[in-house]
Structures are given as C-alpha cells and as structure tokens.
Short mmCIF file of C-alpha atoms and ligand atoms in Angstrom, two decimals:
data_model
loop_
_atom_site.label_atom_id
_atom_site.label_comp_id
_atom_site.label_asym_id
_atom_site.label_seq_id
_atom_site.Cartn_x
_atom_site.Cartn_y
_atom_site.Cartn_z
CA MET A 9 -53.77 -17.53 -58.63
CA PHE A 10 -50.26 -18.50 -59.61
CA ALA A 11 -49.42 -15.05 -60.74
CA HIS A 12 -50.79 -13.74 -57.52
CA THR A 13 -48.79 -16.18 -55.48
CA ALA A 14 -45.64 -15.48 -57.46
CA LEU A 15 -46.13 -11.80 -56.91
CA ARG A 16 -46.66 -12.33 -53.26
CA ILE A 17 -43.51 -14.41 -53.02
CA ARG A 18 -41.56 -11.81 -54.96
CA THR A 19 -42.92 -9.07 -52.72
CA ALA A 20 -42.07 -11.06 -49.63
CA ALA A 21 -38.56 -11.73 -50.90
CA TRP A 22 -38.12 -8.07 -51.68
CA LEU A 23 -39.36 -7.08 -48.28
CA LEU A 24 -37.07 -9.59 -46.65
CA SER A 25 -33.97 -8.50 -48.56
CA THR A 26 -34.81 -4.86 -47.89
CA ALA A 27 -35.18 -5.66 -44.23
CA ILE A 28 -31.83 -7.45 -44.23
CA LEU A 29 -30.23 -4.55 -46.04
CA LEU A 30 -31.72 -2.09 -43.60
CA LEU A 31 -30.53 -4.21 -40.74
CA LEU A 32 -27.01 -4.33 -42.15
CA ALA A 33 -27.10 -0.62 -42.89
CA GLY A 34 -28.23 -0.08 -39.31
CA CYS A 35 -25.22 -2.03 -38.12
CA ASP A 36 -22.95 0.06 -40.30
CA ALA A 37 -24.39 3.23 -38.93
CA SER A 38 -23.49 2.21 -35.35
CA PRO A 39 -20.27 0.21 -35.50
CA GLU A 40 -20.12 0.12 -31.69
CA ALA A 41 -22.93 -2.33 -31.55
CA ALA A 42 -20.93 -4.83 -33.54
CA GLN A 43 -17.74 -4.36 -31.56
CA PRO A 44 -17.08 -6.24 -28.35
CA SER A 45 -17.28 -4.19 -25.17
CA THR A 46 -14.17 -3.54 -23.09
CA LEU A 47 -15.27 -6.22 -20.67
CA GLU A 48 -15.75 -8.75 -23.47
CA ARG A 49 -12.30 -7.92 -24.82
CA ILE A 50 -10.73 -8.41 -21.41
CA GLN A 51 -12.43 -11.75 -21.05
CA LYS A 52 -11.40 -12.82 -24.54
CA GLU A 53 -7.78 -11.79 -24.01
CA GLY A 54 -7.76 -13.27 -20.50
CA ALA A 55 -5.95 -10.22 -19.18
CA LEU A 56 -6.74 -6.96 -17.42
CA ARG A 57 -4.26 -4.27 -18.43
CA VAL A 58 -3.87 -1.73 -15.69
CA ILE A 59 -1.81 1.44 -15.72
CA THR A 60 -0.39 2.86 -12.50
CA ARG A 61 2.41 4.94 -10.98
CA ASN A 62 5.56 3.38 -9.55
CA SER A 63 5.43 4.63 -5.97
CA PRO A 64 5.13 3.29 -2.43
CA THR A 65 1.39 3.97 -2.28
CA THR A 66 0.60 2.37 -5.62
CA TYR A 67 2.94 -0.22 -7.06
CA PHE A 68 6.51 -1.25 -6.51
CA GLN A 69 8.65 -4.31 -6.36
CA ASP A 70 10.23 -5.78 -3.32
CA ARG A 71 12.20 -8.96 -3.06
CA ALA A 72 9.07 -11.02 -2.87
CA GLY A 73 7.77 -9.52 -6.11
CA GLU A 74 5.22 -6.90 -7.02
CA THR A 75 3.34 -5.16 -4.26
CA GLY A 76 1.59 -1.92 -3.29
CA PHE A 77 -1.95 -1.00 -2.31
CA GLU A 78 -3.22 -0.34 -5.84
CA PHE A 79 -1.51 -3.42 -7.18
CA GLU A 80 -3.07 -5.66 -4.54
CA LEU A 81 -6.53 -4.22 -5.07
CA ALA A 82 -6.26 -4.50 -8.86
CA ARG A 83 -5.01 -8.08 -8.55
CA ARG A 84 -8.08 -9.01 -6.56
CA PHE A 85 -10.24 -7.36 -9.22
CA ALA A 86 -8.51 -9.33 -11.99
CA ASP A 87 -9.01 -12.50 -9.94
CA SER A 88 -12.71 -11.75 -9.57
CA LEU A 89 -12.94 -11.39 -13.37
CA GLY A 90 -11.02 -14.64 -13.75
CA VAL A 91 -8.26 -13.01 -15.79
CA GLU A 92 -4.57 -12.27 -15.43
CA LEU A 93 -3.41 -8.84 -14.26
CA LYS A 94 -0.93 -6.97 -16.43
CA VAL A 95 0.55 -3.86 -14.89
CA GLU A 96 2.13 -1.00 -16.78
CA THR A 97 3.59 2.13 -15.25
CA ALA A 98 3.44 5.67 -16.60
CA ASP A 99 6.18 8.22 -16.20
CA SER A 100 3.77 11.03 -15.45
CA LEU A 101 0.09 11.61 -14.78
CA ASP A 102 -0.37 13.21 -18.20
CA GLU A 103 1.13 10.15 -19.85
CA LEU A 104 -1.10 7.94 -17.75
CA PHE A 105 -4.28 9.59 -19.05
CA THR A 106 -2.99 9.71 -22.62
CA ARG A 107 -2.26 6.01 -22.64
CA LEU A 108 -5.55 5.21 -20.96
CA ASN A 109 -7.32 6.86 -23.89
CA GLN A 110 -5.37 5.07 -26.61
CA PRO A 111 -7.47 2.42 -28.40
CA ASP A 112 -4.91 -0.32 -27.76
CA GLY A 113 -3.86 1.05 -24.37
CA PRO A 114 -4.47 -0.18 -20.83
CA VAL A 115 -8.12 -0.26 -19.84
CA LEU A 116 -7.96 0.78 -16.21
CA ALA A 117 -5.94 3.34 -14.26
CA ALA A 118 -5.35 2.37 -10.63
CA ALA A 119 -2.98 5.02 -9.43
CA GLY A 120 -4.28 6.83 -6.37
CA LEU A 121 -6.22 9.24 -8.54
CA VAL A 122 -8.64 11.85 -7.30
CA ALA A 123 -11.78 12.14 -9.39
CA THR A 124 -11.55 15.84 -10.24
CA GLU A 125 -13.65 18.09 -12.46
CA GLY A 126 -10.73 18.68 -14.80
CA ARG A 127 -10.32 14.98 -15.45
CA LYS A 128 -13.88 14.43 -16.57
CA SER A 129 -13.01 14.89 -20.24
CA GLN A 130 -10.31 12.24 -20.00
CA ALA A 131 -11.73 9.65 -17.66
CA ASN A 132 -14.73 8.16 -15.97
CA PHE A 133 -14.16 7.30 -12.33
CA SER A 134 -15.32 4.38 -10.26
CA ARG A 135 -16.86 4.64 -6.82
CA ALA A 136 -14.48 5.71 -4.05
CA TYR A 137 -12.18 3.24 -2.32
CA LEU A 138 -10.23 5.71 -0.18
CA GLU A 139 -10.95 9.16 1.24
CA VAL A 140 -7.98 11.51 1.22
CA THR A 141 -7.37 15.14 2.12
CA PRO A 142 -5.03 17.44 0.17
CA GLN A 143 -2.36 18.72 2.55
CA ILE A 144 0.13 21.54 2.29
CA ILE A 145 3.51 20.21 3.46
CA TYR A 146 6.32 22.32 4.92
CA ARG A 147 9.64 21.68 6.61
CA ASN A 148 9.87 21.66 10.38
CA GLY A 149 11.71 24.77 11.52
CA GLN A 150 10.50 26.90 8.61
CA ARG A 151 7.64 29.35 8.82
CA ARG A 152 4.42 27.37 8.93
CA PRO A 153 1.70 28.52 6.56
CA THR A 154 -1.77 28.22 8.05
CA ARG A 155 -4.05 29.53 5.30
CA PRO A 156 -4.04 29.85 1.50
CA GLU A 157 -2.79 33.48 1.58
CA ASP A 158 0.40 32.27 3.30
CA LEU A 159 1.32 30.31 0.19
CA ILE A 160 2.11 33.50 -1.70
CA GLY A 161 5.83 34.10 -2.13
CA ARG A 162 6.84 30.53 -1.25
CA ARG A 163 8.37 28.07 -3.69
CA ILE A 164 5.75 25.39 -4.29
CA LEU A 165 6.21 22.32 -6.46
CA VAL A 166 3.54 19.72 -7.33
CA LEU A 167 3.22 16.84 -9.78
CA LYS A 168 2.44 17.92 -13.31
CA GLY A 169 -1.08 16.97 -14.29
CA SER A 170 -2.03 16.16 -10.70
CA SER A 171 -5.23 16.98 -8.90
CA HIS A 172 -3.08 19.37 -6.89
CA ALA A 173 -1.89 21.30 -9.91
CA GLU A 174 -5.56 21.64 -10.84
CA GLN A 175 -6.43 22.74 -7.32
CA LEU A 176 -3.68 25.37 -7.17
CA ALA A 177 -4.64 26.70 -10.60
CA GLN A 178 -8.16 27.09 -9.26
CA LEU A 179 -6.89 28.87 -6.15
CA LYS A 180 -4.81 31.21 -8.28
CA LYS A 181 -8.03 32.61 -9.72
CA THR A 182 -8.82 34.14 -6.34
CA LEU A 183 -5.16 34.63 -5.32
CA PRO A 184 -3.49 35.87 -8.53
CA GLU A 185 -0.14 36.39 -6.79
CA LEU A 186 0.13 32.70 -5.98
CA GLN A 187 2.97 31.01 -7.90
CA PHE A 188 3.59 27.32 -8.20
CA GLU A 189 5.58 24.97 -10.38
CA GLU A 190 4.73 21.59 -11.81
CA SER A 191 7.12 18.79 -12.65
CA ALA A 192 6.56 15.61 -14.64
CA ASP A 193 9.95 14.20 -13.64
CA VAL A 194 9.22 13.55 -9.99
CA GLU A 195 7.00 11.38 -7.81
CA VAL A 196 5.37 12.29 -4.52
CA VAL A 197 8.31 10.76 -2.61
CA ASP A 198 10.59 13.18 -4.43
CA LEU A 199 8.40 16.15 -3.53
CA LEU A 200 8.53 15.18 0.12
CA ARG A 201 12.29 14.64 -0.01
CA MET A 202 12.71 18.07 -1.61
CA VAL A 203 10.77 19.67 1.23
CA ASP A 204 12.77 17.61 3.72
CA GLU A 205 16.03 18.82 2.18
CA SER A 206 14.79 22.42 1.77
CA GLN A 207 15.04 22.32 -2.03
CA ILE A 208 11.50 23.66 -2.18
CA ASP A 209 9.41 25.43 0.47
CA LEU A 210 6.12 23.65 0.11
CA THR A 211 4.25 20.96 -1.71
CA LEU A 212 0.69 19.74 -1.87
CA VAL A 213 0.04 16.00 -1.59
CA ASP A 214 -2.78 13.71 -0.57
CA SER A 215 -2.95 12.63 3.05
CA ASN A 216 -2.42 8.96 2.17
CA GLU A 217 0.84 9.82 0.44
CA LEU A 218 2.13 11.69 3.44
CA ALA A 219 1.02 9.02 5.86
CA MET A 220 2.85 6.37 3.88
CA ASN A 221 6.05 8.36 3.40
CA GLN A 222 6.37 10.29 6.63
CA VAL A 223 8.79 7.78 8.02
CA TYR A 224 11.40 8.48 5.38
CA PHE A 225 11.29 12.22 5.84
CA PRO A 226 11.47 13.14 9.49
CA ASN A 227 11.42 16.88 8.82
CA VAL A 228 8.26 17.17 6.78
CA ARG A 229 5.10 18.36 8.49
CA VAL A 230 1.52 19.13 7.56
CA ALA A 231 0.97 22.89 7.40
CA PHE A 232 -2.79 22.72 6.84
CA ASP A 233 -5.45 20.86 4.90
CA LEU A 234 -6.23 22.62 1.65
CA GLY A 235 -9.92 21.97 1.18
CA GLU A 236 -12.24 19.09 1.86
CA ALA A 237 -11.63 15.37 1.79
CA ARG A 238 -11.86 13.83 -1.68
CA SER A 239 -12.23 10.37 -3.11
CA LEU A 240 -9.71 8.18 -4.83
CA GLY A 241 -11.18 6.12 -7.64
CA TRP A 242 -10.13 3.91 -10.51
CA ALA A 243 -10.42 5.44 -13.96
CA VAL A 244 -11.40 4.16 -17.38
CA ALA A 245 -11.12 6.09 -20.63
CA ALA A 246 -13.81 8.72 -21.13
CA GLY A 247 -16.48 7.46 -23.47
CA LYS A 248 -19.62 5.45 -23.66
CA ASP A 249 -18.30 1.98 -22.88
CA ASP A 250 -18.95 1.57 -19.18
CA SER A 251 -18.86 -2.23 -19.15
CA LEU A 252 -15.61 -2.38 -17.15
CA LEU A 253 -16.63 0.44 -14.83
CA ILE A 254 -19.80 -1.38 -13.88
CA GLU A 255 -17.76 -4.46 -12.95
CA ALA A 256 -15.20 -2.34 -11.08
CA ASN A 257 -17.96 -0.70 -9.06
CA LYS A 258 -19.51 -4.06 -8.23
CA PHE A 259 -16.13 -5.34 -7.14
CA LEU A 260 -15.30 -2.28 -5.02
CA GLU A 261 -18.68 -2.46 -3.33
CA GLN A 262 -18.15 -6.12 -2.60
CA VAL A 263 -14.65 -5.69 -1.10
CA GLN A 264 -15.97 -2.87 1.01
CA LYS A 265 -18.77 -5.06 2.33
CA ASN A 266 -16.74 -8.19 2.95
CA GLY A 267 -13.96 -6.33 4.76
CA SER A 268 -11.11 -7.15 2.40
CA LEU A 269 -10.73 -3.50 1.38
CA GLN A 270 -10.37 -2.59 5.05
CA ARG A 271 -7.77 -5.33 5.51
CA LEU A 272 -5.79 -3.97 2.60
CA LYS A 273 -5.98 -0.45 4.01
CA ASP A 274 -4.89 -1.80 7.35
CA ARG A 275 -1.95 -3.53 5.75
CA TYR A 276 -0.74 -0.53 3.81
CA TYR A 277 -1.92 2.46 5.78
CA GLY A 278 -3.11 1.12 9.14
CA HIS A 279 0.17 1.45 10.93
CA VAL A 280 1.51 4.62 9.41
CA ASP A 281 1.05 6.81 12.45
CA VAL A 282 2.83 4.36 14.66
CA LEU A 283 6.29 5.85 14.60
CA GLY A 284 5.59 9.55 14.74
CA TYR A 285 8.21 12.14 13.84
CA VAL A 286 10.78 11.27 16.46
CA GLY A 287 10.48 7.56 15.78
CA ALA A 288 10.81 8.13 12.07
CA TYR A 289 13.94 10.17 12.48
CA THR A 290 15.49 7.70 14.90
CA PHE A 291 14.77 4.76 12.67
CA ALA A 292 16.33 6.45 9.65
CA LYS A 293 19.46 7.15 11.72
CA HIS A 294 19.73 3.61 13.06
CA LEU A 295 19.13 2.16 9.64
CA GLN A 296 22.33 3.80 8.56
CA GLN A 297 24.41 3.47 11.68
CA ARG A 298 23.41 0.25 13.41
CA LEU A 299 21.81 -2.17 10.99
CA PRO A 300 24.97 -2.59 8.86
CA ARG A 301 26.72 -4.15 11.88
CA TYR A 302 24.16 -6.96 12.09
CA GLU A 303 22.80 -7.29 8.59
CA LYS A 304 25.05 -10.27 7.80
CA ASP A 305 23.92 -12.07 10.95
CA PHE A 306 20.24 -11.43 10.14
CA ARG A 307 20.72 -12.74 6.63
CA LYS A 308 22.55 -15.86 7.84
CA ALA A 309 19.93 -16.71 10.47
CA ALA A 310 17.15 -15.96 8.00
CA GLU A 311 18.58 -18.38 5.50
CA LYS A 312 19.00 -21.12 8.08
CA TYR A 313 15.48 -20.84 9.49
CA LYS A 314 13.71 -19.82 6.27
CA VAL A 315 12.50 -16.48 7.53
CA ASP A 316 12.73 -13.14 5.69
CA TRP A 317 15.84 -11.42 7.09
CA ARG A 318 14.05 -8.08 7.02
CA LEU A 319 11.37 -9.43 9.30
CA LEU A 320 14.04 -10.61 11.75
CA ALA A 321 15.72 -7.22 11.52
CA ALA A 322 12.37 -5.56 12.18
CA ILE A 323 11.85 -7.73 15.28
CA GLY A 324 15.37 -6.90 16.44
CA TYR A 325 14.71 -3.19 16.05
CA GLN A 326 11.45 -3.38 17.97
CA GLU A 327 13.08 -5.42 20.72
CA SER A 328 16.31 -3.51 21.29
CA LEU A 329 16.76 -0.80 18.63
CA TRP A 330 19.55 -3.10 17.41
CA THR A 331 21.44 -2.85 20.70
CA PRO A 332 23.26 -6.10 21.60
CA ASP A 333 23.54 -5.46 25.34
CA ALA A 334 19.95 -4.34 25.90
CA THR A 335 18.53 -5.52 29.21
CA SER A 336 15.08 -5.13 30.70
CA LYS A 337 13.97 -5.23 34.31
CA THR A 338 12.03 -8.39 33.63
CA GLY A 339 15.21 -10.22 32.73
CA VAL A 340 14.97 -10.39 28.96
CA ARG A 341 18.27 -9.56 27.32
CA GLY A 342 20.17 -9.04 24.13
CA LEU A 343 19.49 -7.80 20.64
CA MET A 344 16.43 -10.05 20.26
CA MET A 345 15.49 -9.72 23.94
CA LEU A 346 15.25 -13.41 24.71
CA THR A 347 14.13 -14.70 28.09
CA GLN A 348 16.44 -17.05 29.91
CA ASN A 349 14.15 -19.97 29.18
CA THR A 350 13.76 -19.25 25.48
CA ALA A 351 17.50 -18.71 25.14
CA GLN A 352 18.21 -22.05 26.78
CA ALA A 353 15.63 -23.85 24.66
CA MET A 354 17.11 -22.33 21.50
CA GLY A 355 20.65 -23.28 22.45
CA VAL A 356 21.82 -19.74 23.12
CA VAL A 357 24.72 -19.73 25.59
CA ASN A 358 25.44 -16.00 25.67
CA ARG A 359 22.39 -13.80 25.10
CA LEU A 360 24.53 -10.69 24.79
CA ASP A 361 26.35 -12.05 21.77
CA PRO A 362 24.38 -10.52 18.86
CA LYS A 363 25.07 -13.48 16.55
CA GLN A 364 23.68 -15.93 19.08
CA SER A 365 20.79 -13.70 20.00
CA ILE A 366 19.76 -13.25 16.37
CA ALA A 367 20.08 -16.98 15.63
CA GLY A 368 18.07 -17.80 18.77
CA GLY A 369 15.37 -15.29 17.89
CA ALA A 370 15.15 -16.60 14.34
CA LYS A 371 14.86 -20.19 15.51
CA TYR A 372 12.20 -19.29 18.03
CA PHE A 373 10.20 -17.25 15.51
CA ALA A 374 10.33 -20.07 12.95
CA LEU A 375 9.17 -22.52 15.61
CA VAL A 376 6.23 -20.34 16.64
CA HIS A 377 5.30 -19.68 13.01
CA SER A 378 5.28 -23.36 12.07
CA GLY A 379 3.18 -24.23 15.12
CA LEU A 380 0.25 -22.04 14.11
CA SER A 381 -3.02 -23.36 12.76
CA GLU A 382 -3.02 -24.35 9.10
CA LYS A 383 -6.16 -22.27 8.67
CA MET A 384 -4.20 -19.04 8.86
CA SER A 385 -2.92 -17.77 5.56
CA GLU A 386 -0.21 -15.24 4.81
CA PRO A 387 0.35 -12.44 5.54
CA ASP A 388 -1.90 -12.83 8.59
CA ARG A 389 0.02 -15.91 9.63
CA THR A 390 3.17 -13.85 10.01
CA TRP A 391 1.38 -11.25 12.13
CA PHE A 392 -0.01 -14.03 14.33
CA ALA A 393 3.47 -15.48 14.68
CA LEU A 394 4.76 -12.08 15.80
CA ALA A 395 1.95 -11.84 18.33
CA ALA A 396 2.71 -15.32 19.64
CA TYR A 397 6.42 -14.48 19.76
CA ASN A 398 5.49 -11.57 22.01
CA VAL A 399 2.62 -12.73 24.19
CA GLY A 400 2.95 -16.51 23.90
CA ILE A 401 0.93 -19.02 21.98
CA ALA A 402 -1.42 -19.70 24.93
CA HIS A 403 -2.63 -16.11 25.32
CA LEU A 404 -2.95 -15.82 21.57
CA ALA A 405 -5.21 -18.86 21.64
CA ASP A 406 -7.36 -17.09 24.25
CA ALA A 407 -7.67 -14.01 22.08
CA ARG A 408 -8.66 -16.16 19.12
CA LYS A 409 -11.37 -17.80 21.21
CA LEU A 410 -12.67 -14.38 22.23
CA ALA A 411 -12.79 -13.44 18.57
CA GLN A 412 -14.78 -16.54 17.74
CA ALA A 413 -17.24 -15.84 20.53
CA GLU A 414 -17.80 -12.36 19.08
CA GLY A 415 -18.57 -13.78 15.65
CA LEU A 416 -15.21 -12.58 14.33
CA ASP A 417 -12.74 -14.64 12.33
CA PRO A 418 -10.06 -16.22 14.56
CA ASN A 419 -7.81 -16.62 11.52
CA LYS A 420 -7.83 -12.94 10.55
CA TRP A 421 -5.29 -10.78 12.28
CA LEU A 422 -7.46 -7.68 11.98
CA ASP A 423 -10.19 -9.44 13.98
CA VAL A 424 -7.98 -11.01 16.63
CA GLN A 425 -6.00 -7.84 17.27
CA LYS A 426 -9.26 -6.24 18.40
CA MET A 427 -9.55 -8.90 21.09
CA LEU A 428 -5.99 -8.84 22.41
CA PRO A 429 -6.39 -5.72 24.60
CA ARG A 430 -9.25 -7.53 26.40
CA LEU A 431 -6.71 -9.92 27.88
CA ALA A 432 -5.73 -7.06 30.19
CA GLN A 433 -9.32 -6.44 31.40
CA LYS A 434 -10.60 -8.57 34.22
CA GLN A 435 -14.13 -8.92 32.89
CA TRP A 436 -12.64 -10.69 29.90
CA TYR A 437 -9.47 -12.40 31.07
CA SER A 438 -11.23 -13.95 34.04
CA LYS A 439 -13.16 -16.02 31.54
CA THR A 440 -10.14 -17.14 29.51
CA ARG A 441 -8.09 -20.25 30.04
CA TYR A 442 -4.69 -18.59 30.52
CA GLY A 443 -5.82 -15.35 32.15
CA TYR A 444 -4.23 -11.93 32.24
CA ALA A 445 -1.85 -10.75 29.53
CA ARG A 446 -0.73 -7.36 28.26
CA GLY A 447 -2.47 -7.89 24.96
CA GLY A 448 -2.56 -4.19 24.11
CA GLU A 449 1.22 -4.18 24.04
CA THR A 450 1.21 -7.11 21.70
CA VAL A 451 -0.90 -5.15 19.24
CA HIS A 452 1.67 -2.34 19.35
CA PHE A 453 4.50 -4.82 19.05
CA VAL A 454 3.07 -6.30 15.85
CA ARG A 455 2.11 -2.93 14.44
CA ASN A 456 5.57 -1.48 14.98
CA ILE A 457 7.33 -4.46 13.48
CA ARG A 458 5.09 -4.31 10.44
CA ARG A 459 6.02 -0.69 10.02
CA TYR A 460 9.76 -1.39 10.27
CA TYR A 461 9.33 -4.37 7.98
CA ASP A 462 7.54 -2.25 5.37
CA ILE A 463 10.33 0.29 5.44
CA LEU A 464 12.98 -2.38 5.15
CA ASN A 465 11.06 -3.89 2.25
CA TRP A 466 10.94 -0.61 0.46
CA VAL A 467 14.60 0.22 0.99
CA THR A 468 15.86 -3.20 -0.03
CA GLN A 469 14.21 -3.54 -3.40
CA PRO A 470 15.68 -5.94 -5.96
CA GLN A 471 18.03 -3.54 -7.65
CA MET A 472 19.81 -3.33 -4.36
CA GLU A 473 20.65 -7.02 -4.47
CA GLY A 474 24.15 -7.42 -3.15
CA THR A 475 24.19 -3.91 -1.80
CA ARG A 476 24.22 -3.33 1.89
CA VAL A 477 21.48 -1.10 3.21
CA ALA A 478 23.95 1.33 4.73
CA GLU A 479 26.00 1.71 1.57
CA SER A 480 22.97 2.49 -0.51
CA GLY A 481 21.92 5.58 1.44
CA LEU A 482 18.48 4.13 1.32
CA HIS A 483 16.66 6.37 3.68
CA VAL A 484 15.74 8.32 0.54
CA PRO A 485 13.51 5.91 -1.31
CA GLY A 486 12.55 8.22 -4.15
CA VAL A 487 15.76 7.60 -6.01
CA ASN A 488 15.45 3.85 -6.01
CA ARG A 489 12.98 3.06 -8.69
CA THR A 490 13.16 -0.50 -9.79
CA ILE A 491 10.50 -1.00 -12.37
CA PRO A 492 11.40 0.26 -15.81
CA ARG A 493 8.80 2.95 -16.19
CA GLY A 494 6.31 2.56 -18.95
CA GLU A 495 7.15 -1.09 -19.53
CA PRO A 496 4.73 -3.88 -18.83
CA SER A 497 5.81 -5.79 -15.79
CA GLN A 498 6.71 -9.45 -15.99
CA LEU A 499 3.92 -11.36 -14.40
N1 LIG B 3 -3.66 11.79 -5.94
C1 LIG B 3 -2.93 12.68 -6.82
C2 LIG B 3 -3.76 12.94 -8.06
O1 LIG B 3 -4.87 12.46 -8.16
C3 LIG B 3 -1.60 12.14 -7.19
C4 LIG B 3 -0.75 11.84 -6.03
C5 LIG B 3 -0.44 13.04 -5.18
O2 LIG B 3 0.09 14.04 -5.69
O3 LIG B 3 -0.69 12.99 -3.97
O4 LIG B 3 -3.32 13.62 -8.93
#
C-alpha cells in the first residue's frame, strides 16, 4: 500500500514538474506571450509616442503652442487612452518609417500618410480618417498637363519615400520616358513654393496638402488628378502586435460617429477654398505691404483687451483689407468698420483714425466674447464671438434656438452655422424673435476671418518673436520651421 502510494506520489510529482517544465519551455519558445503588448506598454509608461512630419497639415507650433490636424487628432486619441501625448518629428518619410520600426521607437505614425501597397512591409494602417486625391500641380501661365503622357519631359520633384514617388515609379513602368526626382530635404510646402517660383515644373501632392497651402502660393494650380481618391491612415510598425491598431480603429470610428472628426476637418480644411486664387494672391501682397503699418496698433489693442492680435488683424482684413478710410454705403467706417453707435459706445471719436478704430474694434470684440454663454468652449466660442460681432448677439441667439429645435448643439459652431442662413428665409425668420438677418453673410464673415487667422498663425510662429511680419518675408512658410526636427517636443 505504502509503496504504492509513494510511487503514486512520486509519479504525480514527476508529472507535475514535467508539466511545469513543459509550460516554461513553451513560454521560452514564444517569448511574445510573456512580453507586454504595445498597448500595455503605453499604459504602463503613461505616454503615447507619436511620430509625425512638421508641416501645416500635420504638426507645427504657433504662439499658442502645438497645433495641426494630426496633432489634434492624436491628442484626442491619447486622451481617450488616458495617457500623455509625446510628439516626435522625422526629417523625411523614410526616417519616419525606420524609426517607427525601431524597438524603442515611437509607436504610432500620424503624418498624413497614404496606405500604399509599397508600405505594407513597413507598416500596418488604421482605418481611413481622410480621403485625398493625388494631384499634379503646375504653375499658372505654364503649359498645363492634362494626362500622364504630358508629364514626360517636364521637371518633376516629389518627396522621397512618399506615396507619390511610389505612384510615379509605378507609372514609369508603362511610360518609361517619364523622369522624376525625389528629395528628402523638402516638405510639401517647399514643393509648392518651388512650383510657384518656377524652380521645378511640376509636383505631385495630396489634395489636402494643396487645399491647405494654396493661399501661400497664388500661382500654383491643379493640372489634373492622377488616379483615384485614397485614404489617409495612421500607421504602426509592421508585425503581429495589433493591440494599438485595434484601439486606434475604435477611436477613429468613434470620432467619426460623434462628429468630432468632422469638426476637426472643418477647423483645418473646411475653409480652405474660401479665398480662391485671387484672394490668396491679394492677401499675400497686403500681408507684406499693409499689415506692417498697423501691426503695432493691433498688438497694443490686443494686449489691452486680452485678445489675440492676429485675430484682430484678421477681423481688420475682412472688414476693410486694412484700409483706414474704408466706408460702406450703410455707414460703417474705418479699418474695423465700426457703426456710429458702436464707435460711440466704445469711446471712438474719429473712426477713420486706424489706432482708434482698432482699439474700438478690440474693445467691442472682447465685450461680445465675454458676454457669450459659459457653455461654449474654445475655439467655438471665438467663432461665435465673431458671428455676434458681425450679425449681433440677438440674431445669433435666434440661430442658436433654431439649432436647438433641430436637435443640433447650440454651443457648437458647426451646428449653428448651418442655421444662420435660415435667418434670411421668411419661413424661418418669421418664427424667430428678432427676425430677418443676413445670416449667410455671417457664415462667410467667420469663415474668411478663420482663414486669415490661420495664415497669420502660421506666419507668426514662435521663432519669429520680435520680428515683424513684413520683415520676415513670411508669405513663404516653408522656410520657417520651428520645431527642431527629430527631437521630442516639450509637452
Ligand atoms: N501623403 C503623402 C504620403 O503618404 C505625403 C504628403 C504629400 O506628399 O502630399 O506619402
């Protein structure tokens, strides 16, 4: 009996230790199972390390800090994971993918990247968050290519390692005479500037890039769309660990559903067509010739009334193209186009004196801004203040009520701007408290100012501190990089 029992115990012990050994050996054979997933690492470190490009469509710094479409979207993602966002920039697309694949590198690339075939070995892409079309860009006045064959014999430059380099290489298989160059030392803004200044004949960029940058380069035009629309996605290193990608996809789906992705697109891309070619050219000219005369006055008034001077300058441009003796038939006058009543209320004696006009406009804007509902948060609050500055607080209240009645959010600018044009239609305004108003114009007013404001933000980045806009030759933004490339940003 005893012997039997002892044997049984020994056998059981042997079996157990063998099982443990096998288990351990099993672990050794697949070390991945023992290692934390990317998502677990992010959560443990409390930080999401994202790599991007330093460009107007992705990530840059203005006086208020870091900004850009990709940055804002990534920040929301980091927030949803409950971790801090750490942004790094790469000097080139090749470097971006190399660093993404380094074991101790950033875990996510958010850089306006097209999910191409060629990138499959280097990256796994998330679901799409923006549809873009590759566009051949030429200079106005030059021969316009209209089909791929027309590209032969022209000097074409694209970003090294870009989806466009891949696309042109593909095209070259059917059009062997096609020549193109790639450069790792430039950004899309540089490519567009080079076309603008006739340093190259053509380039190929994504439609979002052109839309964003058109205003700086009045001479660049779309020749034709090269191929179908494609998707921009976030990228993680190629490999089996899809823990972060799953979260990214969930997040992107969620922001698409709840409208915040659309709001971000609206903020960064929604007003890009506003100026058009002529407007873009005129603005660039006035930025150099007129703004310097009033910049000091804008800054002084901004400081006094705690408003961003660039916003005031943007209002001034929309109102009068920075013309101090502007006069309209309806009796509004001066650089900030104040009505007689507003001028009086703001203590402006001479509306045609630009200093007084700017100070009066600033005071009035600050007053309107501070009188808005506490429920509005920035940046929407600023857009509402602009609308109220233009159409009056009473009509704005009407539009907000219309929004509420439609089940829209009266504290979201995107929702209320849809309602403003209704104030000019009898079927709607007859039911409002304050009646008819040219609400459609207000939408344009706000949209234009936001566009000017964006441009002023971009051209007055921190490294320009102390430099006057005019002296800096800032209508060419490509040369004004502020973030040391490749270095983690200070968050
Ligand atoms: N979207 C491009 C890419 O995926 C980069 C930016 C551009 O050239 O428009 O390579």
